[in-house]
XYZ file of C-alpha atoms in Angstrom:
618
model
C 13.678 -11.327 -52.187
C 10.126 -10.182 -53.233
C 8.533 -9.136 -56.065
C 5.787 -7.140 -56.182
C 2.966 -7.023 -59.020
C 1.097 -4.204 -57.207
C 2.139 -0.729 -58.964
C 0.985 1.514 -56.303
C 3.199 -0.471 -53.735
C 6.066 -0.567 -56.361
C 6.069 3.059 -56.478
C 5.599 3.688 -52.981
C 8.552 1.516 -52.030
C 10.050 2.741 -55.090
C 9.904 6.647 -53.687
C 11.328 5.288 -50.556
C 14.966 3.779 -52.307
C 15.248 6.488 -53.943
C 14.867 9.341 -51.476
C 17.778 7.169 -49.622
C 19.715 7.097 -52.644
C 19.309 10.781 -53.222
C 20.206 11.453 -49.619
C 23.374 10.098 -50.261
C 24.306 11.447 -53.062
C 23.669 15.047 -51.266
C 25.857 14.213 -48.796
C 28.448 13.072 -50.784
C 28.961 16.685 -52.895
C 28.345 19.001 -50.193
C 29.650 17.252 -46.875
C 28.425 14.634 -44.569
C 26.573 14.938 -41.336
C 28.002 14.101 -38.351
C 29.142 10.394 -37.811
C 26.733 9.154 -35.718
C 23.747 10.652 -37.511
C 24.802 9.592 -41.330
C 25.365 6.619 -39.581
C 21.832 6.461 -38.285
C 19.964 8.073 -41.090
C 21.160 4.981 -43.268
C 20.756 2.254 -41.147
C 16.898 4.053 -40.680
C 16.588 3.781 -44.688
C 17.977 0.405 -44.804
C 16.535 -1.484 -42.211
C 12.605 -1.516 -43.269
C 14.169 -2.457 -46.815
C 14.979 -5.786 -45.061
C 11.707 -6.279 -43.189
C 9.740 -5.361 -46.593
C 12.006 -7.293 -49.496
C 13.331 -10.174 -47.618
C 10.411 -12.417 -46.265
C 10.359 -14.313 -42.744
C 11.039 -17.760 -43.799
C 10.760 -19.730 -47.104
C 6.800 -20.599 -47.425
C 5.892 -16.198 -46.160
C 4.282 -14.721 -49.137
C 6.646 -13.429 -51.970
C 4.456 -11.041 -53.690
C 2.877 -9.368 -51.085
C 3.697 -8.065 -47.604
C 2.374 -9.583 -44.657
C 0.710 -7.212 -41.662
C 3.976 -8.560 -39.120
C 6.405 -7.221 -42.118
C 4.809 -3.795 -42.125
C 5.114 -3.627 -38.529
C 8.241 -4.447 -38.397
C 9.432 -2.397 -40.630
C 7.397 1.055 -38.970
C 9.298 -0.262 -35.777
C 12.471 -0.261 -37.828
C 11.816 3.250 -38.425
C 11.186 4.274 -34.378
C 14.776 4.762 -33.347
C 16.158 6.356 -36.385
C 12.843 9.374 -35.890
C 13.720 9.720 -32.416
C 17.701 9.788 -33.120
C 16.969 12.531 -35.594
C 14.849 14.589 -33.235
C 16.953 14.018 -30.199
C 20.308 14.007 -32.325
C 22.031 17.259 -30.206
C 20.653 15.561 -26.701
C 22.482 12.479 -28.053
C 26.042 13.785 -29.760
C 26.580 16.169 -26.869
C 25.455 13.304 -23.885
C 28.947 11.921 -21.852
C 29.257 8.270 -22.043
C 28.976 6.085 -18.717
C 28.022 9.697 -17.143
C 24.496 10.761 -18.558
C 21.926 8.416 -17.811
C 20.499 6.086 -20.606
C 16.801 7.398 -20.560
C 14.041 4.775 -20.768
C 12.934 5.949 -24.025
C 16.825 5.090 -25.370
C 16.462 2.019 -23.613
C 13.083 0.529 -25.360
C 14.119 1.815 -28.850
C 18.131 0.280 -28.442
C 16.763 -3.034 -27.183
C 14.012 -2.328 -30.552
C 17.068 -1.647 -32.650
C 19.187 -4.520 -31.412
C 16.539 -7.231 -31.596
C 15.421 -5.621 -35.611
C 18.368 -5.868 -36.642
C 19.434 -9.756 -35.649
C 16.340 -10.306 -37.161
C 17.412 -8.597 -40.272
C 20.621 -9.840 -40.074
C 18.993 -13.015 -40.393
C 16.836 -12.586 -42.841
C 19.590 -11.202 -45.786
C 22.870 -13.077 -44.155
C 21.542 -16.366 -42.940
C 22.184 -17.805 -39.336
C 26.159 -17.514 -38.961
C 26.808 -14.066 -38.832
C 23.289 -14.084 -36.901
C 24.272 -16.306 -33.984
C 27.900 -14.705 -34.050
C 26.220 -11.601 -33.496
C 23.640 -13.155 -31.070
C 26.379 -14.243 -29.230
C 28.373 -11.167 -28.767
C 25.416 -9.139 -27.761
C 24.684 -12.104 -25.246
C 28.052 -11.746 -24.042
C 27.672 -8.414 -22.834
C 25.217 -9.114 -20.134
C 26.749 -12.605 -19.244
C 29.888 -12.579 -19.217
C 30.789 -13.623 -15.926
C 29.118 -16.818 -16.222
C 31.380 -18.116 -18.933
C 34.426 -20.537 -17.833
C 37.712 -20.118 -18.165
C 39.696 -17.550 -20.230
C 36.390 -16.392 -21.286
C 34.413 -15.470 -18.035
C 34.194 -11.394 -18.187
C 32.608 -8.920 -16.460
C 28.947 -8.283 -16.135
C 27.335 -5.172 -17.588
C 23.661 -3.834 -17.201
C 21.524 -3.863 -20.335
C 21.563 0.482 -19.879
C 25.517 -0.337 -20.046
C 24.808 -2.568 -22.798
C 22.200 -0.133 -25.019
C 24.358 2.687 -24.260
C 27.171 1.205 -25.935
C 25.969 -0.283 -29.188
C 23.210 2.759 -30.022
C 23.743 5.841 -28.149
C 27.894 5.709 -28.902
C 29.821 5.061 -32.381
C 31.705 2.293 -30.745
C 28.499 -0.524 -31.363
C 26.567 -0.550 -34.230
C 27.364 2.604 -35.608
C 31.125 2.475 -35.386
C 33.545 2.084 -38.369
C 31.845 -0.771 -40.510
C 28.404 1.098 -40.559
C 30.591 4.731 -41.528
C 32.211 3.058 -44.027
C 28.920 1.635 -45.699
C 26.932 5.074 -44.896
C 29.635 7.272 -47.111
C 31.768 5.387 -49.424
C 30.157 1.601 -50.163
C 26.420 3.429 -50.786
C 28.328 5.904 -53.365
C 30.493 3.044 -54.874
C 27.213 0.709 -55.685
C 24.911 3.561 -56.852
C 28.273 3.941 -59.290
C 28.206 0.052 -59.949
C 24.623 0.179 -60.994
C 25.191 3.428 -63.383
C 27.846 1.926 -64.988
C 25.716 -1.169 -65.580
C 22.970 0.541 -67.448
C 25.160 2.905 -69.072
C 26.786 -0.123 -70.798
C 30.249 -0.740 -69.324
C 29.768 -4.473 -68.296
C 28.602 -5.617 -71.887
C 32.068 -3.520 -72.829
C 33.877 -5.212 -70.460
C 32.666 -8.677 -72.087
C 33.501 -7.180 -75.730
C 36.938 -5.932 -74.686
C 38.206 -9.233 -73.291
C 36.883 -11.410 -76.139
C 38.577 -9.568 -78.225
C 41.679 -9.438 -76.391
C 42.157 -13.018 -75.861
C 39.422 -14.974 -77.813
C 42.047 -15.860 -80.807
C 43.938 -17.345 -78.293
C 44.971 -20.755 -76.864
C 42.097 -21.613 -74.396
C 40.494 -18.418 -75.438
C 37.373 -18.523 -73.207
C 39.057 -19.461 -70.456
C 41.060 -16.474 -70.436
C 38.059 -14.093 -71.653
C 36.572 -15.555 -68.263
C 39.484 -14.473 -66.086
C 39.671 -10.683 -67.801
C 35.930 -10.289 -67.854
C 35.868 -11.239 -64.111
C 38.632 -9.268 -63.184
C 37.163 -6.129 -64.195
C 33.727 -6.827 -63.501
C 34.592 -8.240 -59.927
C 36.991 -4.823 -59.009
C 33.482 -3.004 -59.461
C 30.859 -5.393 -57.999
C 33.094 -6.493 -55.096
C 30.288 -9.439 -55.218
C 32.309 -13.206 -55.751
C 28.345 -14.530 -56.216
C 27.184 -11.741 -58.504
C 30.232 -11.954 -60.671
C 30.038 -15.434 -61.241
C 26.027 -14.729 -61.844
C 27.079 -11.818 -64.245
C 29.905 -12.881 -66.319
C 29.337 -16.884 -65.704
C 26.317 -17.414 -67.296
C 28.320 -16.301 -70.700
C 31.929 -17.223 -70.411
C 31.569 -20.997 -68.278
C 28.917 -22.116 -71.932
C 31.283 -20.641 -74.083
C 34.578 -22.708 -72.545
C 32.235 -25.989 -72.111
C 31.357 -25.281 -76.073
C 35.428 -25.807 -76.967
C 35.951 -28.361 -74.824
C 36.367 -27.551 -71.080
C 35.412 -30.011 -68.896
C 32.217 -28.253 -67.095
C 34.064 -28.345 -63.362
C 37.410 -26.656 -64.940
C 34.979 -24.415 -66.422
C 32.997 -23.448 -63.100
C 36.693 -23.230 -61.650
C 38.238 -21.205 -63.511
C 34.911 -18.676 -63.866
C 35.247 -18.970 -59.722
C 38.587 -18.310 -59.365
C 38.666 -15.448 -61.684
C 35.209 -13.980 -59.991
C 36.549 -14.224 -56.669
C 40.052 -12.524 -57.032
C 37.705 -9.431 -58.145
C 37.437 -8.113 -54.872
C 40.983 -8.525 -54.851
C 41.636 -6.613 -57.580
C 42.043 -2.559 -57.144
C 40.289 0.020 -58.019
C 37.137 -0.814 -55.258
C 37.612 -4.379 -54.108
C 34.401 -4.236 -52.376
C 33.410 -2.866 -48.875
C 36.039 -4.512 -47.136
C 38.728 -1.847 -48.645
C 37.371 1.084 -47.270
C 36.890 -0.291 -43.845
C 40.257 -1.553 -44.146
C 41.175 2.047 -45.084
C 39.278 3.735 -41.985
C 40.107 1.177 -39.664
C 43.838 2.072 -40.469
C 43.460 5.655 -41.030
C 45.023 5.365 -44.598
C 44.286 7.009 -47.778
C 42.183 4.566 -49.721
C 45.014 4.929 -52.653
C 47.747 3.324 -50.483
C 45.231 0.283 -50.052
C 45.004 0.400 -54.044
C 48.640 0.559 -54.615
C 49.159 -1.941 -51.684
C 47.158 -4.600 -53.205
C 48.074 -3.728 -57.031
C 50.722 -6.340 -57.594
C 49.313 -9.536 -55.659
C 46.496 -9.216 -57.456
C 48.399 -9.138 -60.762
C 50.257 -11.786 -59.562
C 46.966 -13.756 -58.573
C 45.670 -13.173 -62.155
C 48.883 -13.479 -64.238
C 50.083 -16.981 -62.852
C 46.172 -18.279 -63.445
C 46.150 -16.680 -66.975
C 49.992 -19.045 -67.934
C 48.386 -21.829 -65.723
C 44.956 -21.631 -67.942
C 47.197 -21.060 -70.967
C 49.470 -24.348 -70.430
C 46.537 -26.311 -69.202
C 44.726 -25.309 -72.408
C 47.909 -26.413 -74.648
C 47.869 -29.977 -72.788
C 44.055 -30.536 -73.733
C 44.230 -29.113 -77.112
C 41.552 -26.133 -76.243
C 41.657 -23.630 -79.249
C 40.415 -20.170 -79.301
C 37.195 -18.883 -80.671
C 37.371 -18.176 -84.300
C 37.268 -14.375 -85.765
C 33.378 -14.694 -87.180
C 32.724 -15.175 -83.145
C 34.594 -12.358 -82.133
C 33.303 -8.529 -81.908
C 35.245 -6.418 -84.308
C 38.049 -4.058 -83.078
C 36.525 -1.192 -84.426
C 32.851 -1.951 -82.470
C 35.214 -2.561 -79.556
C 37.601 0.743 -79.772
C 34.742 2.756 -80.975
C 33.112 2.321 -77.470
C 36.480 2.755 -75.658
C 35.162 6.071 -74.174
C 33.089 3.339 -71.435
C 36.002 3.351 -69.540
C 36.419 6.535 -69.189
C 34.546 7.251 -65.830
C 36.746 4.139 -64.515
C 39.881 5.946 -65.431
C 38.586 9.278 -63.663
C 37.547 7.323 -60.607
C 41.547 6.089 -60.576
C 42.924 9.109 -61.660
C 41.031 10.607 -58.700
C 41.703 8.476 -56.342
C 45.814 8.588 -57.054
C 45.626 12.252 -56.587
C 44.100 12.001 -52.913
C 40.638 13.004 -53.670
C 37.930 11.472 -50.797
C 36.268 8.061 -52.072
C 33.162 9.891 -52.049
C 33.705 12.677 -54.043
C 35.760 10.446 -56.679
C 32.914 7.932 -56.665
C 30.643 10.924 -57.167
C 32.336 12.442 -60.365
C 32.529 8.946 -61.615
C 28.292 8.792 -61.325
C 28.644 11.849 -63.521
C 30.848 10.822 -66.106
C 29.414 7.212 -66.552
C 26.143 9.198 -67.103
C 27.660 11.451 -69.079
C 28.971 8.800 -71.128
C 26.138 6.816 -71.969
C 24.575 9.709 -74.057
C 27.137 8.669 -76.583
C 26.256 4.823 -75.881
C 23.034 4.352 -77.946
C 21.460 1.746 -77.173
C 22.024 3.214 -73.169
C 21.164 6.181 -73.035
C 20.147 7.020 -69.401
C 17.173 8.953 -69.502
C 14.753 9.384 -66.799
C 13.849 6.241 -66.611
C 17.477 4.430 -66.758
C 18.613 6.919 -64.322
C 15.783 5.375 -62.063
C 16.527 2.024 -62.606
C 20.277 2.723 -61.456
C 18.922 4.072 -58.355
C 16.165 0.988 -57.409
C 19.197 -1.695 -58.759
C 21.479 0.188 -56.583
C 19.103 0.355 -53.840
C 18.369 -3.263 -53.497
C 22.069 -3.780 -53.173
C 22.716 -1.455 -50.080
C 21.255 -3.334 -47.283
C 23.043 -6.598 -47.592
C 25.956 -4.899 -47.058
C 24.663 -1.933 -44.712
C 23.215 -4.677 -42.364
C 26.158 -6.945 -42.557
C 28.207 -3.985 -41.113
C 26.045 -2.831 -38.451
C 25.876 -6.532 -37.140
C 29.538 -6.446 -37.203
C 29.162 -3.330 -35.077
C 27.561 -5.296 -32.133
C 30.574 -7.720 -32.464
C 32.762 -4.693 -32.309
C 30.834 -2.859 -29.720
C 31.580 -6.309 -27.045
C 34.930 -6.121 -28.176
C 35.588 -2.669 -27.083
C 33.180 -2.894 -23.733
C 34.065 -6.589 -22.942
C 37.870 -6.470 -23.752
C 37.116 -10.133 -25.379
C 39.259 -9.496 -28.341
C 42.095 -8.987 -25.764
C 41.038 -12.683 -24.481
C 40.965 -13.956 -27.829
C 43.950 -12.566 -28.977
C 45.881 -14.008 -25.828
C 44.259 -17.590 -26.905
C 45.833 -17.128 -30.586
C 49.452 -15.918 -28.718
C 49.389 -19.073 -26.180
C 48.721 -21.128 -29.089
C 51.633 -19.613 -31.661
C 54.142 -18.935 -28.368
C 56.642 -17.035 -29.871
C 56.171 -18.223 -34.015
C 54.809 -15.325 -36.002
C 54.004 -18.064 -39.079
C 51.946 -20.131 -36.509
C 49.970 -17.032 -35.668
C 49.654 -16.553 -39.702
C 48.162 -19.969 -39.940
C 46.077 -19.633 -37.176
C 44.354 -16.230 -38.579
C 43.902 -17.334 -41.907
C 41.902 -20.231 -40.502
C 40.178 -18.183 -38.649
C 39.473 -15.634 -41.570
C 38.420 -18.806 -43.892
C 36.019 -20.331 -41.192
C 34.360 -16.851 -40.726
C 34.288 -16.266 -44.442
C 32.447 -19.927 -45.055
C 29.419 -18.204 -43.192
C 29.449 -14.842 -43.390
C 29.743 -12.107 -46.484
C 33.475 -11.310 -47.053
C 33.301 -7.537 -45.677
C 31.549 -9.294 -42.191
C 34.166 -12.027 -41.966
C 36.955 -9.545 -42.622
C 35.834 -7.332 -39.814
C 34.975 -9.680 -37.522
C 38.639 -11.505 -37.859
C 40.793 -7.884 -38.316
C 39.184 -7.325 -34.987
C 39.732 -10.815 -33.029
C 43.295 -11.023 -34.818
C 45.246 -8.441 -36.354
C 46.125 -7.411 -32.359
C 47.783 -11.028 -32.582
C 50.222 -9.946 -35.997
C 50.970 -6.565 -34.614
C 52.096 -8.385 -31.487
C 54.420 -10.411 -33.773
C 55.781 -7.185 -35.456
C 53.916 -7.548 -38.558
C 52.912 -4.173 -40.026
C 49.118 -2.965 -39.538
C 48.883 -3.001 -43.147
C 50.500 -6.102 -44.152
C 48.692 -7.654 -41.432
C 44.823 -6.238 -42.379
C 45.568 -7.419 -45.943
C 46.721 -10.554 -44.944
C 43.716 -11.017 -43.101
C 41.289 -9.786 -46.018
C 42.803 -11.991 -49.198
C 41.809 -14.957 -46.550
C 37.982 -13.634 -45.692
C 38.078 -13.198 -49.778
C 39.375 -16.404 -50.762
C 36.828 -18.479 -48.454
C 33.909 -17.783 -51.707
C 35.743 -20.561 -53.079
C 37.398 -22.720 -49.987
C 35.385 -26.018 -49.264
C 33.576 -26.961 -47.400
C 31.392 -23.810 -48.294
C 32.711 -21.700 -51.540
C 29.926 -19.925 -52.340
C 31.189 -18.769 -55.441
C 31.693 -22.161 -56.577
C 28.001 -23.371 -55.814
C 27.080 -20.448 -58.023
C 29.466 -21.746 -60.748
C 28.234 -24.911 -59.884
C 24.425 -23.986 -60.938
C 25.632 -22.365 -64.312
C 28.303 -25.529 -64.902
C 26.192 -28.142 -63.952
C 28.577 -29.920 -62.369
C 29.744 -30.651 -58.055
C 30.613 -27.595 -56.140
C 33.101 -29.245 -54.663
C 35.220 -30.561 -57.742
C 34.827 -27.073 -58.776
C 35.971 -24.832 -55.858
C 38.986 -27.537 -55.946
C 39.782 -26.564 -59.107
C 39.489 -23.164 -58.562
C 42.111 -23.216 -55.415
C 44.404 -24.956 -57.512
C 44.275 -22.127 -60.994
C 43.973 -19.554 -57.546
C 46.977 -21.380 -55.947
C 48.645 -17.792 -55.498
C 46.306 -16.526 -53.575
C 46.970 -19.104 -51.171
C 50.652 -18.515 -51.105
C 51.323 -14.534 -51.296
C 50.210 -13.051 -48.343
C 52.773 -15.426 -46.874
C 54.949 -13.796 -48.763
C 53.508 -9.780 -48.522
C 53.238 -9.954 -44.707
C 56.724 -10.335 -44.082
C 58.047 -8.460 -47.248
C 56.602 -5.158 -47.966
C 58.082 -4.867 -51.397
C 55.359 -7.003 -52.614
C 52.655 -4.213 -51.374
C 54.740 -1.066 -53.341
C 56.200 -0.018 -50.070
C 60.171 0.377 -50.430
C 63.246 1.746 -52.685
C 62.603 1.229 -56.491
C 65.029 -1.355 -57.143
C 63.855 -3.365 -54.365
C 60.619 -3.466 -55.766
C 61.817 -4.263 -59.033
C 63.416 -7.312 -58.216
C 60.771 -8.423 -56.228
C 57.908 -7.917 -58.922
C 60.617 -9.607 -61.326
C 61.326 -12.971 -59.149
C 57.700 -13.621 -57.886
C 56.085 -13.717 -61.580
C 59.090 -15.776 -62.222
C 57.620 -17.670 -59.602
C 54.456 -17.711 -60.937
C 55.465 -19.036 -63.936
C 56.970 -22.069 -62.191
C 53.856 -22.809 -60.335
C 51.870 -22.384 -63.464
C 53.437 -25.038 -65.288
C 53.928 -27.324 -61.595
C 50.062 -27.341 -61.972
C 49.495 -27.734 -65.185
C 51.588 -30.337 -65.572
C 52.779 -29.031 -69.013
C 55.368 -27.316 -70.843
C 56.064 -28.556 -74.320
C 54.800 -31.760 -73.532
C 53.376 -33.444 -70.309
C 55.050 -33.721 -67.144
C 55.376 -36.622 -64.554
C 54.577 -35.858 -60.947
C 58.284 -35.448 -60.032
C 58.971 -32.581 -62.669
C 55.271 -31.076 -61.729
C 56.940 -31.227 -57.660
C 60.431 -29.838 -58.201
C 58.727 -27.009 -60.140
C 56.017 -26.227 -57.547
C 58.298 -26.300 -55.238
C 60.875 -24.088 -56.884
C 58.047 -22.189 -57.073
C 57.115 -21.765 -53.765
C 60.341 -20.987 -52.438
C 61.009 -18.372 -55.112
C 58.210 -16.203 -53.243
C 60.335 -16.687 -49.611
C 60.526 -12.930 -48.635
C 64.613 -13.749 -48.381
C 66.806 -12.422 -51.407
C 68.605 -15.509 -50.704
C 65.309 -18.146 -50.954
C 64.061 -16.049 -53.920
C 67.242 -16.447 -56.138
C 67.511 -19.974 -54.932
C 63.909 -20.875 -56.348
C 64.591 -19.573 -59.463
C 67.906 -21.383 -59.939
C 66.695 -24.044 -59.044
C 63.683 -24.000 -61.379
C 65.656 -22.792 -64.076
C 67.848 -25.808 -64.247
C 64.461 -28.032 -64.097
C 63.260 -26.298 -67.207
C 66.217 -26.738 -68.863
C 66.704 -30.524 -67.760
C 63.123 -31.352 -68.931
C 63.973 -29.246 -72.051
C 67.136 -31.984 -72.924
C 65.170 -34.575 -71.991
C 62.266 -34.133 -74.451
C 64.734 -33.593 -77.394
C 66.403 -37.190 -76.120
């Protein structure tokens, strides 16, 4: 990304973010415009951003912008102007009736190209040849073999489809970033400068620093609430590793455990309700669900993910002989309590959202209050000049995510002119025949491979659309099934051969990516095991009588707790790799979705405890 040194381009750019910002922020209070235009008007902020911040290749100039950039970037512009003046001709035209004008051709084939390019520029070439692809495969389908040969469409066809219609680029993905995600990171960035994230840092050390493997754990409860805000694997480890991964290295964690555990824990923020990044709400709009049911849906997997790695961390930390920071290290309760009122626009923004207020309008009282807020914060005030800080940090966060979303749309827009998803769907049903599980398998591959190369909100619409149709087919509810999909598009930050996150731990840890995003599956294991579990039992998302839920809460952190010590390989003294197996798997079949599995597990590991229990005292 660039950086400018020349002020009257700083502030020109400068008045540019922040008109967008302020745009949004309008339409969030008093209503927003119709779905194709608020659709359009962002991607027409965004997309110059890209052309203007994000150079052509690694040797273009960094500090300045280049003649092509500005060109670009007025082009950029071109479609969005005419949309706006055009915008009745456009919402009121019939698809496949009124004819694509030439005008509408030249600026969609403009549009089309931009943003590839863009998408690029900020995403790298995966989600850039995926999208190439697509958009290829709408004009030549019929020369591909096989299953995949489809029919040919004209480039009007084609144009008319992914810019003049909200089926293309400006479907869901691009709605979803144009209302809720551009509210939810202008509130990220507020509560930033207004001081929650240092907070956030206080809070856990103080909650767990006295404890066995104190860092470690600070690391997982810093993460965890930082990450349910940024929805960012990469920024979180940025944000929170670069303090907690020296810290756990200073006591005596092994730099890859370290970057592991720091991964792990920044990766299962997205995870982790109240936001869990963009991928949420377009789970949310895709399914037509309040965005709370999506929060209480993914509450208690995500406790689960974090409470087994928290024992896990714990027993691995009593095996090693990690201690906890001592008191002179810590911040003092009162510091900490005093500044309790941080959390209050967080606790709005829930409380809002539970009562069945919009996203929008939550994430809009929450700006206020975190504002509101930091006039009690001294050292963060927001003045003027914070307040405009929030706005240019939140700014240059919008278009990663805005264009990752409309170059999803031009997958989406094949899939619903082409029928290919239909084609790939039938490829994933021929291949599982009549096994739901193999299906399972098949889509969380499928999630994983997408999420190695593309940003987790990109690879979870991308594989929701190619196969979620396939889990449906298999009688798998919509929700289980989208959520199923999304923990796997998450959990790719830290799956080799890519992990993302774990390269970023990597830089802070100084040690091999790939011993660290190992590490981190293994404290993560969970992850890996409950949406096995959730898409066949809906207990495990909230959904079913009381007592059922009850007993399934109780018996998977049972299970949990079996797994943690399987992996760590310690109770009250070390374990040999038989014990470690009978527990893991005890484990692992205590999370079966059958009554009769789950009480089974724990039986079973119940008796190993108590077996290795007479055994030590022998």
């Amino acid at each position: 990304m660039r950086k400018f040194d020349n002020k009257a381009l700083i502030a020109s750019l400068s008045v540019w973010i922040v008109s967008g910002i302020l745009f949004h922020l309008y339409t969030a209070a008093f209503g927003v415009l119709e779905a194709w235009l608020q659709r359009l008007i962002h991607l027409t902020w965004v997309l110059p951003l890209a052309f203007l911040y994000w150079p052509f290749s690694q040797t273009a100039p960094k500090n300045r912008i280049p003649w092509y950039d500005w060109l670009l970037a007025l082009l950029a512009i071109a479609p969005g102007i005419y949309g706006i003046i055009h915008a009745e001709e456009i919402l009121f035209r019939v698809s496949q009736i009124d004819e694509v004008t030439n005008a509408q051709l030249f600026l969609g084939c403009i549009l089309v190209v931009l943003l590839i390019e863009a998408t690029r520029r900020l995403l790298g070439w995966p989600l850039t040849i995926i999208s190439a692809f697509f958009a290829i495969y709408m004009l030549y389908g019929e020369f591909f073999p096989g299953m995949m040969k489809g029919e040919a469409f004209s480039l009007r066809e084609v144009i008319e489809s992914l810019f003049l219609t909200t089926d293309g680029i400006f479907s869901i993905p691009l709605g979803v970033s144009a209302t809720y995600v551009v509210i939810f990171l202008i509130l990220g960035a507020f509560l930033e400068v207004s001081g929650v994230g240092p907070w956030f840092m206080a809070f856990s050390s103080r909650v767990a620093g006295k404890s066995v493997g104190g860092p470690a754990k600070i690391a997982v409860i810093s993460s965890c609430l930082f990450g349910s805000i940024s929805g960012s694997a990469v920024a979180n480890v940025y944000s929170t590793g670069n303090f907690t991964i020296p810290m756990m290295k200073r006591v005596g964690f092994k730099p890859f455990l370290a970057g592991g555990i720091e991964t792990m824990a920044s990766t299962g923020g997205q995870l982790m309700p109240p936001l869990m990044g963009a991928g949420a709400f377009v789970m949310s709009a895709y399914l037509g669900l309040e965005f709370k049911i999506i929060m209480i849906a993914a509450l208690l997997p995500a406790l689960l993910y974090y409470g087994t790695a928290l024992m896990m961390i714990h027993f691995i930390a009593k095996r090693d002989g990690f201690t906890g920071l001592a008191e002179e290290e810590l911040p003092r309760w009162s510091d900490v309590l005093r500044r309790s009122f941080l959390l209050l626009p967080i606790l709005v923004l829930v409380i809002a959202l539970l009562s069945g207020r919009t996203p929008m309008l939550a994430g809009l009282v929450a700006i206020v209050i975190s504002w509101a807020v930091s006039l009690f914060n001294r050292d963060y005030i927001m003045g003027p000049k914070r307040i405009y800080q929030a706005f240019i940090m939140a700014g240059y966060s919008v278009p990663v995510i805005a264009i990752a979303c409309a170059s999803a749309g031009i997958v989406i827009g094949s899939i619903a002119l082409t029928g290919v998803g239909f084609k790939i769907g039938a490829v994933i049903a021929a291949l599982s025949a009549s096994y739901g599980f193999v299906a399972l398998i098949l889509i969380a591959i499928l999630a994983v491979i997408f999420g190695m190369g593309l940003p987790t909100t990109s690879a979870y619409i991308i594989a929701a659309a190619l196969g979620v149709s396939s889990l449906t087919a298999h009688n798998f509810p919509p929700l289980n099934a989208h959520l199923f999909v999304f923990y796997f598009a998450v959990l790719s930050n830290m799956t080799p051969p890519v992990a993302l996150a774990a390269f970023a731990a990597g830089t802070v840890a100084q040690d091999n990516p790939m011993k660290i995003a190992l590490t981190a599956m293994r404290i993560g294991v969970v992850a890996f095991i409950v949406p096995f579990a959730f898409v066949y039992d809906s207990n495990l998302l909230m959904q079913g009588e009381l007592l059922q839920i009850a007993w399934v809460i109780v018996s998977t952190f049972i299970a949990g707790y079996f797994l943690s010590i399987g992996f760590a390989g310690y109770l009250n003294s070390r374990l040999n790799l038989l014990q470690r197996a009978s527990l893991i798997g005890a484990g692992i079949i205590a999370f079966f979705p059958m009554w009769q599995f789950r009480v089974a597990g724990i039986i079973a590991g119940t008796v190993f405890l108590v077996a290795f229990r007479r055994k030590k005292r022998r």
